[in-house]
CSV table of C-alpha atoms in Angstrom, one decimal:
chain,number,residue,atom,x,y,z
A,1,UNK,CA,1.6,-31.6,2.5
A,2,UNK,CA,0.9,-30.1,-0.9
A,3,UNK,CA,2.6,-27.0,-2.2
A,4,UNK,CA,1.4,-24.8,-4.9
A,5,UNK,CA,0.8,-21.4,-6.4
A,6,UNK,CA,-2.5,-19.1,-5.8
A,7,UNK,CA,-3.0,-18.1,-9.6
A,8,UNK,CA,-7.0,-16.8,-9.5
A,9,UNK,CA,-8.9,-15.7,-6.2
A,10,UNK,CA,-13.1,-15.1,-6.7
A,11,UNK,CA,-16.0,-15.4,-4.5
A,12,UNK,CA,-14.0,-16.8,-1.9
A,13,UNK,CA,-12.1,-19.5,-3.7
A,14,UNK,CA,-8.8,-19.8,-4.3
A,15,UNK,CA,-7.4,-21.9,-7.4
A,16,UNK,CA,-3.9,-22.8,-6.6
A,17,UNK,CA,-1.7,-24.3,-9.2
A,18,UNK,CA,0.2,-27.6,-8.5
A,19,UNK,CA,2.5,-28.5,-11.7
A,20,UNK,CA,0.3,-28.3,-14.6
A,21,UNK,CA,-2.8,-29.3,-12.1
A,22,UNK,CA,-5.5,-26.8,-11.0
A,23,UNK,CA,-7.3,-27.3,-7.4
A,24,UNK,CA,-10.3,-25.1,-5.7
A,25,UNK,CA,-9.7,-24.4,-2.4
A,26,UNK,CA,-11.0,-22.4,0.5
A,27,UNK,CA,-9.1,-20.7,3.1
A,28,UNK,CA,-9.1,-21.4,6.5
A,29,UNK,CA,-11.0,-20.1,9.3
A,30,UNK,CA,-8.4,-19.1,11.5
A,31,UNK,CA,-7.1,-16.8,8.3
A,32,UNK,CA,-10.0,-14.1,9.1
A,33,UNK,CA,-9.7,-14.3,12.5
A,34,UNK,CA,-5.7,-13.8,12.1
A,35,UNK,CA,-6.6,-11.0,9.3
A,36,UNK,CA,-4.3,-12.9,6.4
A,37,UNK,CA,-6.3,-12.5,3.2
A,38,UNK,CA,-4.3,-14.8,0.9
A,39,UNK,CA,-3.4,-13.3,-2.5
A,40,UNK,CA,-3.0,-14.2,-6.3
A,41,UNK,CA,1.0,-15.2,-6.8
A,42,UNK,CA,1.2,-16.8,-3.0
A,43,UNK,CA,2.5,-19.6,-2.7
A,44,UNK,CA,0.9,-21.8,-0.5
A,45,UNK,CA,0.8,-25.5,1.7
A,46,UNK,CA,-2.6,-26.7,1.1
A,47,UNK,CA,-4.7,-30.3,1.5
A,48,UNK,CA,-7.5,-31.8,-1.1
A,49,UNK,CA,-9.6,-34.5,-1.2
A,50,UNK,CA,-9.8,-33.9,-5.1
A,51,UNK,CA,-9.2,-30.9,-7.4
A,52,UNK,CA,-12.8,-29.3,-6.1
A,53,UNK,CA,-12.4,-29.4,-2.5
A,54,UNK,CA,-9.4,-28.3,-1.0
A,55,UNK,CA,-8.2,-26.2,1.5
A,56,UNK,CA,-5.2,-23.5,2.2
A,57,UNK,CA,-3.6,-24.1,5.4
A,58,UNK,CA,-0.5,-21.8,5.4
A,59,UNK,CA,0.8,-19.0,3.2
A,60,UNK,CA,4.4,-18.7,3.0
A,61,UNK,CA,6.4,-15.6,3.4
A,62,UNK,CA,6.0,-13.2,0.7
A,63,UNK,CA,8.8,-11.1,-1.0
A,64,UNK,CA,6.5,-8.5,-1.9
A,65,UNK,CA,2.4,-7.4,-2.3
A,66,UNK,CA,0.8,-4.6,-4.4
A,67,UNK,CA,-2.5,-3.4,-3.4
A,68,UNK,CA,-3.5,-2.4,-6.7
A,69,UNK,CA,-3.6,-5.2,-8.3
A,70,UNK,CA,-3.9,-7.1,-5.0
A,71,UNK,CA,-1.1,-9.6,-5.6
A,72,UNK,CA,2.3,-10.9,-4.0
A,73,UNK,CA,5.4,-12.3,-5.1
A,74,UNK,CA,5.3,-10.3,-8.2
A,75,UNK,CA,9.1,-10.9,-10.2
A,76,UNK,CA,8.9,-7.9,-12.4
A,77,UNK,CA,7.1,-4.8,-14.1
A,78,UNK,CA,6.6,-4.6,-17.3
A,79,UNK,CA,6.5,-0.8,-18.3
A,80,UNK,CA,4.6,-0.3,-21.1
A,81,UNK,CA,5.3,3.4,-22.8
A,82,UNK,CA,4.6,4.3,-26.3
A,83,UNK,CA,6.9,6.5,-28.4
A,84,UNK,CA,3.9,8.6,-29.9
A,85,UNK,CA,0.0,7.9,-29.1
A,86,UNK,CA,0.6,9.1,-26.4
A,87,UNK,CA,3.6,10.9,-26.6
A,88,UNK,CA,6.6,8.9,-24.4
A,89,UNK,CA,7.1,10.7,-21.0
A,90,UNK,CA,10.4,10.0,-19.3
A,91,UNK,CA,9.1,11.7,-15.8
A,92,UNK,CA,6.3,9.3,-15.9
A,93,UNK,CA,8.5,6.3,-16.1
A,94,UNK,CA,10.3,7.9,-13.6
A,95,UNK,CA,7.4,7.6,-11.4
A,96,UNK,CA,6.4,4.2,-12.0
A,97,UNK,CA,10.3,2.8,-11.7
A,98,UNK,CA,10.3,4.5,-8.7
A,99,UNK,CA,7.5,2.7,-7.2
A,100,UNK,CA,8.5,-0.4,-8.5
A,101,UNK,CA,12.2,-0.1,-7.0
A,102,UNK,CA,10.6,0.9,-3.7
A,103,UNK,CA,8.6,-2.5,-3.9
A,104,UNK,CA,11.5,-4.5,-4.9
A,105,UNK,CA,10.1,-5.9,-8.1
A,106,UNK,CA,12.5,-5.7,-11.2
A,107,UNK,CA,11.3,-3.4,-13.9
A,108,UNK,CA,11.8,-3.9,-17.8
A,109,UNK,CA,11.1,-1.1,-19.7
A,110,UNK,CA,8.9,-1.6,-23.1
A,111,UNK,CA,8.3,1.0,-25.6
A,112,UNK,CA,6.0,0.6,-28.4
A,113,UNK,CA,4.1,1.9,-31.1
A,114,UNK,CA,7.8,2.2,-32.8
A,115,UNK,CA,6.0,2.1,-36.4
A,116,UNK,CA,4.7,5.5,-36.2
A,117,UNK,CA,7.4,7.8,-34.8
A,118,UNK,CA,8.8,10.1,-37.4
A,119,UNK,CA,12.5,9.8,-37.8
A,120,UNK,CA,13.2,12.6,-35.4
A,121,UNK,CA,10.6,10.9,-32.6
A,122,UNK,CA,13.1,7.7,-33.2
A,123,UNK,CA,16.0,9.5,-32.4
A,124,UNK,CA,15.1,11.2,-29.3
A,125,UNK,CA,14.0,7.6,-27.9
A,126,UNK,CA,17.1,6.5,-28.9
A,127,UNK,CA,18.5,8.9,-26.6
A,128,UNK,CA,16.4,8.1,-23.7
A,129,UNK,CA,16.8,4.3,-24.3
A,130,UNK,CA,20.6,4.9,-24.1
A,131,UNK,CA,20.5,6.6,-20.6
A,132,UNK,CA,18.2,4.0,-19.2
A,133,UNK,CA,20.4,1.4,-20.2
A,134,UNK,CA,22.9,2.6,-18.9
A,135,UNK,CA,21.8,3.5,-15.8
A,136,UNK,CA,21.5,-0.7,-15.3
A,137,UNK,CA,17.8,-1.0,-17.1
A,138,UNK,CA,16.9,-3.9,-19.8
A,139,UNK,CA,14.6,-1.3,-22.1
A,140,UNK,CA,12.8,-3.8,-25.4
A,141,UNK,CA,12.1,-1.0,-28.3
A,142,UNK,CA,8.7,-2.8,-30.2
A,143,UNK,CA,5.7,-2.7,-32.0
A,144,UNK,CA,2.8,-4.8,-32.0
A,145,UNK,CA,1.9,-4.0,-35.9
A,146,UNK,CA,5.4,-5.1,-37.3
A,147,UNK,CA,5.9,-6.9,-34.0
A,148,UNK,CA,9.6,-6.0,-34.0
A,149,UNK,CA,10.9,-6.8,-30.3
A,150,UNK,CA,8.0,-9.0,-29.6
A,151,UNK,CA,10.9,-11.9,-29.3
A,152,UNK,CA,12.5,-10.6,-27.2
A,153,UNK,CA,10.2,-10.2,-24.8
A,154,UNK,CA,9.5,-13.7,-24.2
A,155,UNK,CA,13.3,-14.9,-23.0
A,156,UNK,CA,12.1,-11.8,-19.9
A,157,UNK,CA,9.1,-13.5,-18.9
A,158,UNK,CA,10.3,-17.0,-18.3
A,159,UNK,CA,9.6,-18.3,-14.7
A,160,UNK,CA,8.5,-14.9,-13.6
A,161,UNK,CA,5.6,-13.5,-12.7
A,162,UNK,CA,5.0,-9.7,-14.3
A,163,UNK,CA,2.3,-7.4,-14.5
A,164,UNK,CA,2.2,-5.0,-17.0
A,165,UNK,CA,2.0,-1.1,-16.0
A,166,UNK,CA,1.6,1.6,-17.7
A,167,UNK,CA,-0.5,4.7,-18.9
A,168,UNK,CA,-4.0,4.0,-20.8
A,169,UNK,CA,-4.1,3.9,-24.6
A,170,UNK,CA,0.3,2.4,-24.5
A,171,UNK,CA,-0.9,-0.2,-26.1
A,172,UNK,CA,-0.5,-2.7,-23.1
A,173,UNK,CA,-3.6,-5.1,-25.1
A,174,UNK,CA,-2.2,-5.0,-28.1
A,175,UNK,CA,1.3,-6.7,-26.7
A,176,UNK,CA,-0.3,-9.6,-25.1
A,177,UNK,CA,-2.3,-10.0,-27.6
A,178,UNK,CA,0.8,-10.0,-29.7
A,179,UNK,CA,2.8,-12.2,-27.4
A,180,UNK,CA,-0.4,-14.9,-27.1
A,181,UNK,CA,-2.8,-14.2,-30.2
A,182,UNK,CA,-5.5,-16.6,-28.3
A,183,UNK,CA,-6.3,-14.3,-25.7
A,184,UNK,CA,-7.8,-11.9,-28.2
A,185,UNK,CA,-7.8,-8.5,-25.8
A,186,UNK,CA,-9.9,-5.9,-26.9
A,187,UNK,CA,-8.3,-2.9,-26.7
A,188,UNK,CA,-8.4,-1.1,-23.1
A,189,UNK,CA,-9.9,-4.4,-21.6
A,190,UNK,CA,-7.2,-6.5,-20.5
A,191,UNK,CA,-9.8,-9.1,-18.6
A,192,UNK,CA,-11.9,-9.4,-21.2
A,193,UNK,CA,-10.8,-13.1,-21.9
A,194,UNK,CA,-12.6,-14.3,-18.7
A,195,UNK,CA,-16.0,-13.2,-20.8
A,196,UNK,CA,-17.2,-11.3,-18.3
A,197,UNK,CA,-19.9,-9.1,-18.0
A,198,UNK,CA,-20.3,-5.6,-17.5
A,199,UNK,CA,-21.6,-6.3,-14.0
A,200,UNK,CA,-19.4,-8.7,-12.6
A,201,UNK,CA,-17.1,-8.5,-10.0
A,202,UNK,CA,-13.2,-7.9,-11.2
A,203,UNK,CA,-10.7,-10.2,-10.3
A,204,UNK,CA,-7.2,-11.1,-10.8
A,205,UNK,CA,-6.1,-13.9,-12.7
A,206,UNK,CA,-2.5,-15.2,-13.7
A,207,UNK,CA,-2.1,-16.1,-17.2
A,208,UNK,CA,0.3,-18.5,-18.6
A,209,UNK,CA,2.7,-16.6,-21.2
A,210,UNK,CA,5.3,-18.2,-22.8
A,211,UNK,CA,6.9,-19.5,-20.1
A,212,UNK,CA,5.9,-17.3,-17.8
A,213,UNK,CA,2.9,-15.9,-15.6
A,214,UNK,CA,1.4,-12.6,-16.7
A,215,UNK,CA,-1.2,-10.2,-13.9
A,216,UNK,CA,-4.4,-10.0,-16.1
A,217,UNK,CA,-5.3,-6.8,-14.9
A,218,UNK,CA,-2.6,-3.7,-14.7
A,219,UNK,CA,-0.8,-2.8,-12.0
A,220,UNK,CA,0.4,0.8,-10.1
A,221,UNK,CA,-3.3,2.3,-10.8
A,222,UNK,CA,-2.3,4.4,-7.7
A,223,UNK,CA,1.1,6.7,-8.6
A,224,UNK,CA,1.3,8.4,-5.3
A,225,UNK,CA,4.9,8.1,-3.2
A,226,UNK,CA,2.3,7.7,0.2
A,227,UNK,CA,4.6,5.7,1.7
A,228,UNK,CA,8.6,6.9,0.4
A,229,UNK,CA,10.3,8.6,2.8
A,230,UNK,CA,12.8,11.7,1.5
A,231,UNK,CA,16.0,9.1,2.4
A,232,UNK,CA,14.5,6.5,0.8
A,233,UNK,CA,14.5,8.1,-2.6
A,234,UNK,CA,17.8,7.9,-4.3
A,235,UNK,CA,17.7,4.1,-3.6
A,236,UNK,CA,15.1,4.1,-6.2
A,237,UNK,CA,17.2,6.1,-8.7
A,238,UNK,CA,19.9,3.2,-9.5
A,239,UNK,CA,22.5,5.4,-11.0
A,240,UNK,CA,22.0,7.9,-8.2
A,241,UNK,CA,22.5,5.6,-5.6
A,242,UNK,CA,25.9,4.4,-7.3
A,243,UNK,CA,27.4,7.8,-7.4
A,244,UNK,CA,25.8,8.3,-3.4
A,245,UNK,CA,28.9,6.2,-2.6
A,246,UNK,CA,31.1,9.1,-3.2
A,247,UNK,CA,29.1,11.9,-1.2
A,248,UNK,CA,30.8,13.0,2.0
A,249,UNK,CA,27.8,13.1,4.0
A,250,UNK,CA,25.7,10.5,5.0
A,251,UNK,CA,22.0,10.6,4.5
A,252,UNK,CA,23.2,13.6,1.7
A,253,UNK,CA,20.4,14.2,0.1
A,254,UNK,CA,21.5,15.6,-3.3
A,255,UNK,CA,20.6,19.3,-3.1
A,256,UNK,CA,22.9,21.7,-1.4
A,257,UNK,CA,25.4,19.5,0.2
A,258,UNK,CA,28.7,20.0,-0.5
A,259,UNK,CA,31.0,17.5,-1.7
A,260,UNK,CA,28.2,15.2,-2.9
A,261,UNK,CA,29.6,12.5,-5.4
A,262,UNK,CA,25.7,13.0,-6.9
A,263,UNK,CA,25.6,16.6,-7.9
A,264,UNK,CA,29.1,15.8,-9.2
A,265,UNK,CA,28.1,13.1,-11.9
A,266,UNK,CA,25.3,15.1,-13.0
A,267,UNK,CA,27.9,17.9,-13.3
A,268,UNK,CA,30.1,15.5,-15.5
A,269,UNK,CA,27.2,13.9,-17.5
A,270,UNK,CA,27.6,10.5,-16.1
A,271,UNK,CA,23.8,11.0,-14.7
A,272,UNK,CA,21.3,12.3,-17.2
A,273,UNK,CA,20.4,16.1,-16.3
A,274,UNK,CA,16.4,15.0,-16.8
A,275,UNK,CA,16.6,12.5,-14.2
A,276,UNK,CA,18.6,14.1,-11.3
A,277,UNK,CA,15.5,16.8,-12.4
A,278,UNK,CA,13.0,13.8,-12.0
A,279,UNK,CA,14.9,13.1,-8.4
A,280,UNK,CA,13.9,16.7,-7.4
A,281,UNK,CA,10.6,17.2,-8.1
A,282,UNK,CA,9.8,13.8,-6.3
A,283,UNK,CA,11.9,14.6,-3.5
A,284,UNK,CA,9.8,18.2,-3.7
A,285,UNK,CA,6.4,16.5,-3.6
A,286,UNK,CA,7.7,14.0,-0.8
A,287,UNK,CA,8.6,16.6,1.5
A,288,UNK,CA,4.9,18.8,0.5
A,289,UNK,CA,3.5,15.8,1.6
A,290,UNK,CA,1.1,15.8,4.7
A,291,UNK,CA,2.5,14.2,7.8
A,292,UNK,CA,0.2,11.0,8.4
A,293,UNK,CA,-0.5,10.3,12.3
């Protein structure tokens, strides 16, 4: 049987993509009645008589699924930030790596809008970049004006499927645009190659990009940790989880144990101060959190 790759779902069709080949199927019955709701990025076994009537039969396992966008066996976040317009927020990226660690997607971290920081805007960045890298993050400084970094982005896309994240008004648009001029983005409407209308009903589509697939519509909308647990936390920090190692206590959670290898690199500079500060306001607003029954 036939193998492919779900890469648009809409009114109850599925297009899967079979090497350069696009076929419309529907899923099966028994898929309602087993409650799978096959998503955008699945890859699925599937049978066709030709490339408008086919049908899904199975779903393979999937590595991971966001909700918002509904899609699976996503490779990567693209973290959109801007240095200035708005201003760059490190405990925002801390939130969305967070999340994106807890899913198991790999994040890239993009800053843009680099033609209009002032020299001392540049330098502080600088000095964020320099702690992200080193705490095992590929971070791409660009702009989409000059587009500096632009090449470099494509290499990070190849055979991958990303979705871009990020706050509203980062510029997200204005990179893809940048990366594939044909898709023409407005600004703040990243669908609005599929010429919709206002009215009609959004959907998520896979785009080819470079040599990669790209999530039309952005991903995270929802930033809450609903579903993090306090232990599960400093595996999402990669740096902290590296020093965890040296901690005498199992399960330490980084605040008043003693002998914890954590506190100690923070201590030494080997962590950045701002993000064991990042670790404990999360951690904070984990344990506020209402119990769910």
């Amino acid at each position: 049987m036939p193998e492919g790759k779900i890469i648009k779902a809409l009114s109850g069709f599925y297009y899967v993509l079979q090497n350069d080949e696009i076929i419309q199927c529907r899923g099966r019955g028994v898929f309602r009645k087993n409650k799978i709701t096959p998503l955008v990025g699945d890859e699925v076994v599937f049978q066709a008589e030709n490339v408008q009537e086919g049908y899904i039969l199975e779903v393979k396992e999937r590595k991971n699924e966001l909700v918002r966008p509904p899609i699976a066996n996503v490779d990567q976040a693209i973290l959109v930030f801007s240095a200035v317009e708005p201003d760059f927020s490190p405990i925002l990226l801390d939130r969305f790596l967070v999340l994106i660690e807890f899913n198991h997607i790999q994040p890239l971290i993009c800053i843009t809008k680099l033609d209009l920081a002032t020299p001392e805007q540049h330098l502080k960045i600088e000095q964020y970049v320099e702690s992200y890298r080193r705490a095992g993050y590929v971070v791409i400084l660009t702009s989409s004006e000059t587009e500096v970094g632009i090449e470099q982005l494509f290499p990070q896309l190849e055979n991958k499927i990303s979705v871009f994240a990020g706050q509203s008004g980062v510029g997200k648009s204005s990179l893809l645009n940048a990366l594939k001029p044909e898709l023409d983005l407005k600004t703040n409407d990243i669908s609005s190659h599929l010429g919709r209308g206002k009215h009609t009903t959004r959907h998520v589509e896979l785009i080819h990009v470079g040599h990669g697939l790209v999530a039309d519509t952005p991903g995270f909308s929802s930033l809450e940790f609903t579903n993090i647990d306090a232990e599960d936390l400093t595996f999402c920090f990669p740096e902290l989880q590296k020093e965890s190692e040296y901690c005498k206590f199992r399960g330490c959670l980084h605040l008043k144990e003693p002998k914890c290898g954590v506190k100690a690199a923070v201590e030494s500079g080997e962590i950045p101060a701002f993000r064991y500060e990042h670790y404990l306001d999360f951690l904070q607003e984990i344990k506020d959190r209402k119990p769910r029954y």
